[in-house]
Amino acid sequence: MTDGGRAATKVGDPGKSAEKPSPPRSRKESFRSSPRYRTFVKYRFVTGFLIIPFGLYAVFVISPFVQTFYYSFTDWTGFSSDFNMVGFENYSRLLDDETFWAAVRNNLVLALAVPFVTLSLGLFFAFMLTVGGRHKRGEAVSGVRGAKTYKIVYFFPQALSIAVIAALWGYIFKPDVGLLDPVLPGALSPNGGWLADSSFALWAVMIVMCWAMVGFFVVLFSAAIGQIPKEIYESALLDGASRAVTFFRITLPLIRDTVQTGWVYMGIMALGAESFAVVNIITQGPGGPEDSTMVLGVYLWQTGFAQAQAGRGAAMGVALFILTMILAIAALSVGRRRDRIEY
Amino acid sequence: MTTAEPTDRADAPAKRGAEGDSSRSPLLEPRKRIEGAVLNVFSHGFLVLWTVLAAGPLVWALMNALKDSGDILANPWALPGSIDWANWSNAWSRARIGRYAANSLVIVAVSVPLTMLFGSMAAYVLARFDFKGARIVYFTFVGGMAFPVVMALVPLFFVMKNLSLLDTRHGLIMVYIAYSMPFTIFFMTTFFRTLPSSVSEAAEIDGASHTRIFFQVMLPMAKPGLISVGIFNFLGHWNQYVLPFALNHNEDDYVLTQGIGLLFAQAGYRSDYGRLFAGLVMAALPILVVYIIFQRQVQAGLTAGAVK
């Protein structure tokens, strides 16, 4: 078909080739043999393949996202179809809302402390498992013995649902069946367990989140460290560098991008889905006691539904979005190097 | 040149290394050995400690699932004296873990294949075709990876309600697919770009249509990528908690994660702890088995996005 088109262009006038290629063909066929047909087919194909994925994405992801911004300026209850635009009233009311600020504070603590602990542990383990081994068999770089097994076990929590993890730890923190109460000294085991005490409950949430995520970062950082050429480690070894020096001068700078990406990812989880699930399942209320574990996700859900204030809930959604963006931009720009190291 | 020669050469460095471990660089050895010993004890201890921490709670749950509630309350640290299988049948039927697992299975059985199909269709088009707006579409999809699902839960609830998709299986499936698009497309686009174009060009010259090239040439070639991201999506959909929590309220239709949440919420006043632990173990074990079988692909899928 394309051959016919090209032949026609060669013999006839290039401008008219699409109009009348060869006399016996019908008008439809002349279009099929024109170069524009290829473009048409391409666009037909592209549209056909994109329409379902993009349609679903637009309806269930983009549109709720855009609506969140819109409804945050309304007094919509969520259950009637009429509402008024109220400007920034939802936002100004949030500023006086103590529970909202408790949620923001807890979210910030989670988004800073949890990634810090999780990534540090993940980096340490990944380093040990990938290049921390003794230099046997003439290899400059190898993991400790049993590295593979460690990696599989460390990753266990990541394979489980956060709901299963939260429930499991919820039992561990319970005073009657839990593992902690019998072994902790009195000062560290309040009546009713950690989850019933406002000064311990957030710690419990943080422990669960760290436990759930360390394995992922061990695997992620191991993959990143594995891509660093071994010659670099070999030359460091020849220069007599210790393991600590190797880690801080070679490994960490070279996988910096992965660490930053990991930080952003963990921060998003700590602000959003992960903290939502853990707090929702194991804490009293949820969000209690006394808002000590309240996070934005849980509070916006409670406001939007239980209190039938969808507009205010949407304003909290926007606040959550802004927090996420600030965190992501901060994590990606802090100490960003201009010169990339290529290897 | 015989085949013996290369094998010899490959053996040589290993042998030299084994013999030369102590003689090589004698100046460095003593210092390194002391430092190595201290660090080894410390860091190996730490590695073992984390192994205990990572696996311990799971082992504990398994132990308690075999004890009756009285024994669990008497001493949560004790090993099971006699094995009590009643917990398991209780959890399966009375706590309805069986039903919730079946619900999860039905949803995942549809949502994962469809996610893979739609995701790779979009990714293929975005990776191999040059058209107006391709970059915008790509970044709209991929930007969704940084999107906190929780922030849009309230409007999403009403979108579903208006479309009469709330509390329905097909509604939940569609939402799962939509929220899996960003990572699936991101991963598969990169994958399709790495595939050689000579094969599809040959098919094109032979007169195959774009659709046919996709299904019969490119999709089979992309199998390794499809497996990685497919397992990733399977785990993601099976373990999903936030979306069903917001969109699936009919207790008969609860998915497994919701069932676990319910089980935990009931722990306070029913205190049939043996059943609860059995339920937890039943929810955790199959997924751990899947993970252990496919761990290489799971890890490849998870890390592919972040490591270049």
XYZ file of C-alpha atoms in Angstrom:
651
model
C 0.000 0.000 0.000
C 2.734 2.422 0.937
C 4.615 1.314 -2.128
C 1.736 2.361 -4.346
C 1.703 5.796 -2.753
C 5.390 6.293 -3.253
C 5.258 5.165 -6.859
C 2.454 7.603 -7.571
C 4.418 10.458 -6.052
C 7.345 9.630 -8.268
C 5.514 9.669 -11.549
C 2.889 12.303 -11.056
C 2.996 15.880 -9.916
C 3.933 15.825 -6.207
C 1.208 18.317 -5.299
C -1.574 16.379 -6.948
C -0.418 12.895 -6.032
C -2.924 12.576 -3.225
C -5.753 13.684 -5.478
C -5.310 11.370 -8.430
C -2.660 8.688 -8.072
C -3.809 6.313 -10.796
C -7.134 6.496 -12.605
C -8.886 3.225 -11.690
C -8.688 3.746 -7.904
C -11.600 5.114 -5.942
C -11.385 8.174 -3.700
C -11.158 6.087 -0.526
C -8.271 4.084 -1.847
C -6.439 7.211 -2.831
C -6.547 8.339 0.767
C -5.330 4.956 1.946
C -2.330 5.220 -0.293
C -1.441 8.797 0.561
C 1.339 9.597 3.046
C -1.235 11.251 5.286
C -2.827 7.848 5.779
C 0.160 6.715 7.786
C -0.282 9.670 10.107
C -3.982 8.967 10.365
C -3.373 5.327 11.204
C -0.776 6.312 13.754
C -3.088 8.751 15.525
C -5.985 6.318 15.381
C -3.793 3.713 17.021
C -2.366 6.098 19.619
C -5.836 7.319 20.572
C -7.230 3.819 20.723
C -4.487 2.656 23.039
C -4.549 5.675 25.303
C -8.244 6.236 25.677
C -9.047 3.646 28.369
C -5.961 4.135 30.558
C -6.172 7.878 30.344
C -9.939 7.893 30.809
C -9.722 5.876 34.024
C -6.840 7.994 35.226
C -8.692 11.224 34.475
C -11.913 10.158 36.197
C -10.486 8.540 39.335
C -7.193 10.330 39.889
C -7.073 13.711 38.185
C -10.644 14.764 38.750
C -10.747 14.091 42.535
C -7.425 15.881 42.781
C -8.747 18.995 41.007
C -12.046 18.830 42.886
C -10.209 18.880 46.200
C -8.973 22.369 45.397
C -12.393 23.509 44.212
C -14.396 22.167 47.157
C -11.950 23.617 49.646
C -13.485 27.010 48.822
C -17.067 25.854 49.412
C -19.276 25.015 52.384
C -20.276 21.722 50.784
C -21.471 19.110 53.299
C -20.986 16.285 50.850
C -24.541 15.008 51.200
C -26.597 17.726 49.551
C -26.036 18.933 46.043
C -26.168 22.656 46.844
C -23.316 24.623 48.328
C -21.925 28.134 48.339
C -18.516 29.525 47.613
C -17.105 30.728 50.915
C -13.663 31.904 49.875
C -10.956 31.154 52.382
C -13.276 30.497 55.317
C -12.408 26.798 55.522
C -8.743 27.685 55.657
C -9.120 30.403 58.261
C -11.136 28.041 60.422
C -8.377 25.474 60.145
C -5.931 27.975 61.603
C -7.931 28.001 64.862
C -8.473 24.264 64.906
C -6.316 22.634 67.576
C -6.831 19.126 66.269
C -5.694 20.274 62.830
C -2.472 21.642 64.268
C -1.945 18.491 66.295
C -2.327 16.543 63.047
C 0.139 18.800 61.216
C 2.643 18.504 64.048
C 2.363 14.724 64.204
C 2.611 14.469 60.427
C 5.765 16.587 60.461
C 7.310 14.471 63.215
C 6.470 11.349 61.247
C 7.696 12.787 57.947
C 11.066 13.786 59.448
C 11.830 11.139 62.071
C 10.565 8.046 60.289
C 12.523 8.595 57.046
C 15.645 9.502 59.025
C 15.621 6.316 61.110
C 14.410 4.092 58.278
C 16.899 5.357 55.715
C 19.815 5.248 58.152
C 19.101 1.653 59.073
C 18.465 0.787 55.421
C 21.779 2.345 54.347
C 23.749 0.629 57.066
C 22.300 -2.791 56.338
C 22.600 -2.356 52.566
C 26.259 -1.365 52.933
C 27.004 -4.351 55.140
C 25.188 -6.749 52.852
C 26.743 -5.458 49.647
C 30.300 -4.318 50.360
C 30.777 -4.778 54.101
C 32.089 -8.323 53.946
C 35.593 -9.534 54.577
C 37.802 -9.497 51.521
C 37.985 -13.136 50.802
C 39.012 -14.886 47.633
C 40.804 -11.836 46.366
C 37.610 -9.903 45.881
C 37.823 -6.361 47.136
C 34.082 -6.038 47.411
C 31.651 -8.540 48.790
C 28.779 -8.686 51.217
C 28.889 -10.359 54.604
C 28.261 -14.077 54.759
C 24.584 -14.924 54.378
C 23.801 -11.583 52.738
C 21.158 -13.151 50.528
C 19.272 -14.681 53.425
C 19.403 -11.451 55.395
C 17.991 -9.563 52.439
C 15.070 -11.966 52.072
C 14.195 -11.852 55.769
C 14.546 -8.075 55.991
C 12.131 -7.716 53.147
C 9.388 -9.772 54.832
C 7.519 -6.793 56.285
C 7.437 -5.098 52.888
C 5.556 -8.032 51.390
C 2.828 -7.783 54.030
C -0.069 -5.406 53.923
C 0.257 -2.396 56.154
C -3.062 -3.506 57.676
C -1.575 -6.845 58.745
C 1.531 -5.109 60.071
C -0.480 -2.553 61.999
C -2.712 -5.211 63.565
C 0.284 -7.388 64.456
C 2.019 -4.517 66.212
C -1.233 -3.423 67.737
C -1.267 -6.757 69.580
C 2.384 -6.393 70.535
C 1.576 -3.070 72.202
C -1.504 -4.381 73.992
C -0.938 -4.746 77.735
C -2.714 -8.090 78.188
C -1.411 -10.172 75.265
C 1.451 -7.995 74.085
C 5.132 -8.800 74.129
C 6.255 -5.479 75.518
C 4.341 -5.147 78.769
C 5.938 -8.105 80.578
C 9.505 -7.063 79.733
C 9.508 -3.266 79.924
C 10.286 -1.492 83.211
C 7.339 0.232 84.882
C 8.263 3.720 83.688
C 8.086 2.556 80.097
C 4.880 0.577 80.354
C 1.970 2.839 81.228
C -1.384 1.461 82.287
C -3.293 0.275 79.261
C -0.182 0.031 77.114
C 1.598 2.454 74.808
C -1.372 3.058 72.581
C -3.497 4.281 75.475
C -0.941 6.804 76.684
C -0.612 10.133 74.922
C 3.135 10.364 75.494
C 3.856 6.916 74.021
C 1.239 6.440 71.322
C 3.062 8.357 68.573
C 6.248 6.406 69.332
C 4.289 3.228 68.772
C 3.107 4.509 65.384
C 6.662 5.460 64.422
C 8.043 2.058 65.382
C 5.439 0.317 63.252
C 6.191 2.507 60.245
C 9.957 2.087 60.523
C 9.643 -1.655 60.943
C 7.433 -1.844 57.886
C 9.764 0.100 55.589
C 13.391 -0.702 56.481
C 13.433 -3.825 54.307
C 12.419 -1.893 51.232
C 15.325 0.496 51.625
C 17.793 -2.311 52.252
C 16.817 -3.761 48.887
C 16.719 -0.384 47.146
C 20.091 0.774 48.446
C 21.672 -2.618 47.819
C 20.683 -2.296 44.171
C 22.121 1.222 44.032
C 25.371 0.237 45.745
C 25.660 -2.762 43.438
C 25.918 -0.371 40.501
C 28.994 1.387 41.822
C 32.015 0.017 39.941
C 34.124 -2.313 42.066
C 37.363 -0.629 40.943
C 36.491 2.370 43.089
C 36.304 0.188 46.174
C 39.439 -1.665 45.178
C 41.452 1.511 44.922
C 40.081 2.768 48.242
C 41.110 -0.511 49.790
C 44.629 -0.193 48.368
C 44.838 3.257 49.905
C 44.009 1.677 53.254
C 40.565 3.152 53.721
C 38.543 1.693 56.587
C 34.979 0.605 56.168
C 33.616 3.750 57.791
C 35.705 5.941 55.489
C 34.644 3.870 52.488
C 31.029 4.321 53.449
C 31.107 8.080 53.995
C 33.543 9.015 51.230
C 32.521 6.614 48.476
C 29.225 4.813 48.971
C 27.115 7.631 50.347
C 28.151 10.331 47.825
C 27.711 7.959 44.909
C 24.202 6.823 45.792
C 23.089 10.241 46.972
C 20.386 10.533 44.292
C 18.825 7.244 45.332
C 18.876 8.311 48.977
C 17.126 11.554 48.119
C 14.492 9.802 46.027
C 14.020 7.334 48.874
C 13.609 10.164 51.346
C 10.900 11.792 49.242
C 9.098 8.475 48.803
C 9.221 7.697 52.517
C 8.134 11.241 53.347
C 5.099 10.913 51.068
C 4.222 7.597 52.711
C 4.622 9.071 56.190
C 2.357 11.987 55.314
C -0.215 9.967 53.431
C -1.249 6.367 53.013
C 1.095 4.654 55.477
C 0.355 6.879 58.457
C -3.340 6.833 57.556
C -3.490 3.044 57.692
C -1.454 2.617 60.869
C -3.235 5.328 62.831
C -6.631 4.234 61.574
C -6.161 0.627 62.583
C -4.294 0.662 65.876
C -4.872 3.953 67.658
C -7.816 4.785 69.861
C -10.353 7.022 68.297
C -8.590 6.777 65.809
C -6.089 9.565 66.320
C -6.102 9.438 70.096
C -5.534 9.509 72.932
C -5.997 13.291 73.033
C -5.051 13.729 69.378
C -1.549 12.497 70.173
C -1.522 10.333 67.041
C -3.878 12.361 64.854
C -2.641 12.759 61.284
C -4.055 14.862 58.459
C -5.363 11.924 56.449
C -7.403 10.550 59.331
C -8.674 13.954 60.417
C -9.728 14.945 56.911
C -11.630 11.699 56.550
C -13.377 12.206 59.900
C -14.231 15.805 59.048
C -15.367 15.042 55.530
C -17.670 12.185 56.528
C -18.453 11.752 60.206
C -18.929 15.511 60.579
C -20.330 15.955 57.059
C -18.046 18.872 56.248
C -16.633 17.876 52.890
C -15.499 21.444 52.182
C -13.352 21.584 55.300
C -12.061 18.103 54.610
C -11.017 19.248 51.141
C -9.158 22.217 52.641
C -7.200 19.756 54.778
C -6.483 17.751 51.639
C -4.976 20.875 50.111
C -2.938 21.426 53.281
C -1.675 17.866 53.034
C -0.760 18.416 49.401
C 1.155 21.601 50.232
C 3.020 19.850 53.055
C 3.936 17.022 50.691
C 5.221 19.408 48.051
C 7.278 21.404 50.554
C 8.807 18.231 51.870
C 9.581 16.887 48.409
C 11.141 20.125 47.200
C 13.176 20.509 50.395
C 14.442 16.945 50.235
C 15.374 17.223 46.580
C 17.052 20.608 46.765
C 18.971 20.387 50.054
C 22.600 19.857 49.258
C 21.874 19.141 45.634
C 25.114 18.913 43.787
C 25.650 20.695 40.527
C 28.300 18.285 39.371
C 27.021 14.806 38.775
C 29.461 11.975 39.136
C 29.276 9.738 36.120
C 30.361 6.148 36.374
C 42.487 -22.860 21.248
C 40.725 -25.565 23.208
C 37.942 -25.119 25.705
C 40.288 -26.026 28.529
C 42.204 -22.804 28.240
C 39.495 -20.291 29.260
C 38.480 -22.429 32.245
C 42.071 -22.446 33.406
C 42.285 -18.726 33.191
C 39.032 -18.228 35.055
C 40.289 -20.466 37.838
C 43.592 -18.718 38.239
C 42.580 -15.500 39.994
C 40.439 -17.385 42.477
C 43.343 -19.656 43.391
C 45.774 -16.808 43.649
C 43.323 -14.962 45.881
C 42.849 -17.889 48.218
C 46.578 -18.367 48.700
C 47.489 -14.723 48.729
C 44.968 -13.523 51.246
C 47.530 -13.054 53.995
C 50.584 -12.349 51.859
C 48.924 -9.660 49.775
C 49.647 -6.116 51.017
C 51.253 -7.138 54.301
C 51.455 -3.505 55.484
C 47.695 -3.152 55.686
C 46.870 -6.458 57.249
C 47.368 -6.088 61.027
C 45.477 -2.830 61.365
C 42.681 -4.016 59.190
C 42.336 -7.245 61.087
C 41.758 -5.531 64.443
C 39.368 -2.998 62.996
C 37.685 -5.749 61.064
C 37.199 -7.889 64.137
C 35.575 -5.132 66.181
C 33.404 -4.001 63.322
C 32.490 -7.540 62.436
C 31.240 -8.384 65.902
C 29.335 -5.132 66.139
C 27.809 -5.143 62.693
C 27.099 -8.843 62.551
C 25.378 -8.489 65.896
C 23.298 -5.722 64.435
C 22.404 -7.719 61.352
C 21.313 -10.656 63.487
C 19.362 -8.342 65.808
C 17.403 -6.942 62.893
C 16.729 -10.424 61.575
C 15.169 -11.250 64.927
C 13.207 -7.999 64.899
C 11.973 -8.525 61.347
C 10.980 -12.152 61.677
C 10.201 -12.229 65.415
C 6.722 -10.672 65.354
C 5.709 -13.074 62.581
C 6.995 -16.077 64.485
C 5.224 -14.802 67.584
C 1.945 -14.486 65.694
C 2.342 -18.019 64.378
C 3.040 -19.285 67.904
C -0.009 -17.576 69.330
C -2.181 -18.826 66.512
C -1.533 -22.312 67.856
C -2.349 -21.508 71.493
C -5.783 -21.063 73.008
C -6.758 -17.657 74.323
C -6.212 -18.571 77.967
C -2.610 -19.563 77.291
C -1.978 -16.411 75.305
C -3.211 -14.226 78.156
C -1.303 -16.241 80.758
C 2.062 -15.695 79.111
C 2.440 -14.088 75.691
C 6.087 -15.193 75.523
C 5.489 -18.882 76.175
C 5.761 -21.535 73.489
C 2.526 -23.321 72.655
C 2.049 -26.304 74.989
C -0.471 -28.252 72.992
C -1.366 -27.283 69.468
C -4.876 -25.930 69.088
C -6.109 -25.946 65.495
C -9.562 -24.691 66.440
C -8.317 -21.109 66.089
C -7.777 -21.643 62.394
C -11.221 -22.937 61.574
C -12.685 -20.218 63.804
C -10.795 -17.517 61.968
C -11.632 -18.995 58.588
C -15.384 -19.285 59.128
C -16.474 -17.185 62.107
C -14.108 -14.281 61.599
C -14.767 -14.834 57.884
C -11.137 -14.597 56.854
C -11.932 -17.141 54.164
C -14.619 -14.940 52.715
C -12.487 -11.804 52.824
C -9.585 -13.624 51.201
C -11.901 -14.799 48.425
C -13.133 -11.226 47.929
C -9.547 -9.997 47.639
C -8.719 -12.796 45.237
C -11.635 -12.019 42.915
C -10.700 -8.359 42.753
C -6.980 -8.930 42.251
C -7.601 -11.611 39.615
C -9.297 -8.976 37.463
C -7.500 -5.802 38.446
C -3.918 -6.976 37.964
C -4.245 -8.364 34.406
C -6.236 -5.314 33.339
C -3.708 -2.984 34.929
C -0.952 -4.726 33.021
C -2.886 -4.580 29.745
C -3.893 -0.927 29.950
C -0.631 0.156 31.502
C 1.504 -1.454 28.830
C -0.773 -0.223 26.038
C -0.315 3.349 27.197
C 3.375 2.835 27.910
C 4.005 1.336 24.477
C 2.369 4.236 22.711
C 4.229 6.746 24.858
C 7.564 4.985 24.418
C 7.553 4.254 20.700
C 5.407 6.885 19.019
C 6.062 10.508 18.411
C 2.865 12.510 18.563
C 1.649 15.881 19.706
C 1.171 15.998 23.477
C 3.038 12.761 24.129
C 5.274 14.386 26.710
C 2.348 16.057 28.487
C 0.421 12.794 28.692
C 3.507 10.986 29.950
C 4.232 13.489 32.688
C 0.571 13.635 33.702
C 0.677 9.917 34.287
C 4.073 9.770 35.931
C 3.405 12.819 38.113
C 0.766 10.722 39.835
C 3.542 8.790 41.596
C 4.090 11.762 43.906
C 0.384 12.157 44.551
C -0.830 11.481 48.097
C -3.926 9.319 47.578
C -5.313 10.311 50.960
C -5.733 13.990 50.061
C -8.392 13.310 47.423
C -10.347 10.638 49.290
C -13.396 12.814 49.944
C -13.974 13.901 46.316
C -13.097 10.398 45.113
C -15.847 9.030 47.356
C -18.388 11.327 45.702
C -17.119 10.657 42.188
C -17.740 6.987 42.867
C -21.118 7.698 44.410
C -22.282 9.765 41.445
C -21.233 7.055 39.020
C -23.019 4.419 41.161
C -19.695 2.662 41.615
C -19.542 2.949 45.377
C -19.476 -0.379 47.252
C -19.201 -2.358 44.027
C -16.485 -4.730 42.939
C -16.082 -3.347 39.451
C -15.858 0.164 40.894
C -13.040 -0.844 43.208
C -11.277 -2.615 40.345
C -11.423 0.489 38.168
C -9.989 2.611 40.970
C -7.183 0.120 41.579
C -6.326 0.208 37.884
C -6.393 3.995 37.754
C -4.117 4.396 40.778
C -1.657 1.812 39.433
C -1.218 3.599 36.117
C 1.591 5.985 37.168
C 4.108 3.374 38.259
C 3.106 0.796 35.654
C 3.431 3.301 32.818
C 6.649 4.721 34.198
C 8.200 1.259 34.444
C 6.900 -0.112 31.154
C 7.772 3.007 29.149
C 11.382 2.662 30.220
C 11.203 -1.011 29.362
C 9.713 -0.572 25.891
C 12.358 2.032 25.082
C 15.117 -0.483 25.737
C 13.690 -3.072 23.344
C 15.305 -3.172 19.892
C 13.186 -1.675 17.145
C 14.478 -3.974 14.393
C 11.952 -6.720 15.158
C 8.937 -4.453 15.055
C 10.261 -2.812 11.882
C 10.526 -6.211 10.263
C 6.940 -6.969 11.260
C 5.831 -3.630 9.877
C 7.472 -4.307 6.530
C 5.668 -7.635 6.480
C 2.450 -5.677 6.699
C 1.444 -6.204 10.330
C -0.783 -3.537 11.821
C 0.279 -1.477 14.852
C -2.147 -3.399 17.060
C -0.857 -6.705 15.843
C 2.771 -5.664 16.301
C 1.963 -4.678 19.867
C 0.197 -7.881 20.846
C 2.258 -10.393 18.888
C 5.710 -8.866 18.848
C 6.269 -6.218 21.498
C 4.221 -7.624 24.374
C 5.941 -11.040 24.270
C 9.298 -9.281 24.130
C 8.392 -7.229 27.188
C 7.625 -10.286 29.291
C 10.384 -9.824 31.902
C 9.221 -6.288 32.554
C 5.592 -7.369 32.674
C 6.395 -10.019 35.264
C 8.257 -7.591 37.526
C 5.639 -4.899 37.448
C 2.842 -7.465 37.527
C 4.064 -8.922 40.805
C 4.550 -5.434 42.127
C 0.953 -4.584 41.247
C -0.290 -7.866 42.672
C 1.287 -7.087 46.034
C 0.048 -3.512 45.849
C -3.555 -4.460 45.092
C -3.661 -7.359 47.526
C -2.257 -5.190 50.303
C -4.263 -2.068 49.479
C -5.956 -0.642 52.537
C -6.814 3.031 52.010
C -8.928 2.690 48.856
C -11.204 -0.141 50.033
C -11.508 1.558 53.419
C -12.918 4.629 51.682
C -14.900 3.012 48.883
C -16.037 -0.449 49.965
C -18.349 -0.382 52.984
C -20.476 -3.471 52.615
C -19.209 -5.874 55.256
C -19.892 -8.930 53.090
C -17.665 -7.492 50.377
C -14.754 -6.519 52.631
C -11.330 -7.339 51.259
C -8.767 -9.103 53.408
C -7.075 -5.966 54.718
C -10.412 -4.592 55.874
C -11.192 -7.914 57.504
C -7.920 -7.718 59.436
C -8.762 -4.177 60.545
C -12.180 -5.392 61.694
C -10.636 -8.330 63.520
C -8.315 -5.983 65.342
C -11.121 -3.603 66.248
C -13.063 -6.522 67.748
C -10.091 -7.697 69.781
C -10.988 -5.316 72.587
C -14.322 -6.746 73.574
C -14.353 -10.311 72.304
C -10.811 -11.156 73.309
C -10.728 -14.417 71.422
C -7.074 -13.814 70.784
C -6.230 -17.213 69.354
C -8.634 -16.618 66.509
C -7.213 -13.166 65.863
C -3.681 -14.451 65.560
C -4.799 -17.308 63.341
C -6.520 -14.743 61.106
C -3.374 -12.651 60.936
C -1.211 -15.620 60.053
C -3.665 -16.709 57.373
C -3.509 -13.253 55.860
C 0.278 -13.076 56.041
C 1.464 -16.556 55.061
C 0.260 -16.831 51.446
C 1.716 -13.479 50.565
C 5.041 -14.384 52.194
C 5.120 -17.575 50.159
C 4.442 -15.641 46.953
C 7.176 -13.226 47.905
C 9.753 -15.894 48.683
C 9.076 -17.637 45.367
C 9.279 -14.446 43.328
C 11.634 -12.431 45.505
C 14.084 -11.670 42.718
C 11.372 -10.232 40.459
C 9.737 -8.381 43.348
C 12.996 -6.733 44.270
C 13.770 -5.908 40.646
C 10.342 -4.342 40.203
C 10.610 -2.309 43.370
C 14.048 -0.961 42.727
C 13.819 -0.397 38.991
C 12.083 2.923 39.422
C 14.603 4.532 41.699
C 17.907 3.153 40.457
C 18.930 4.184 37.002
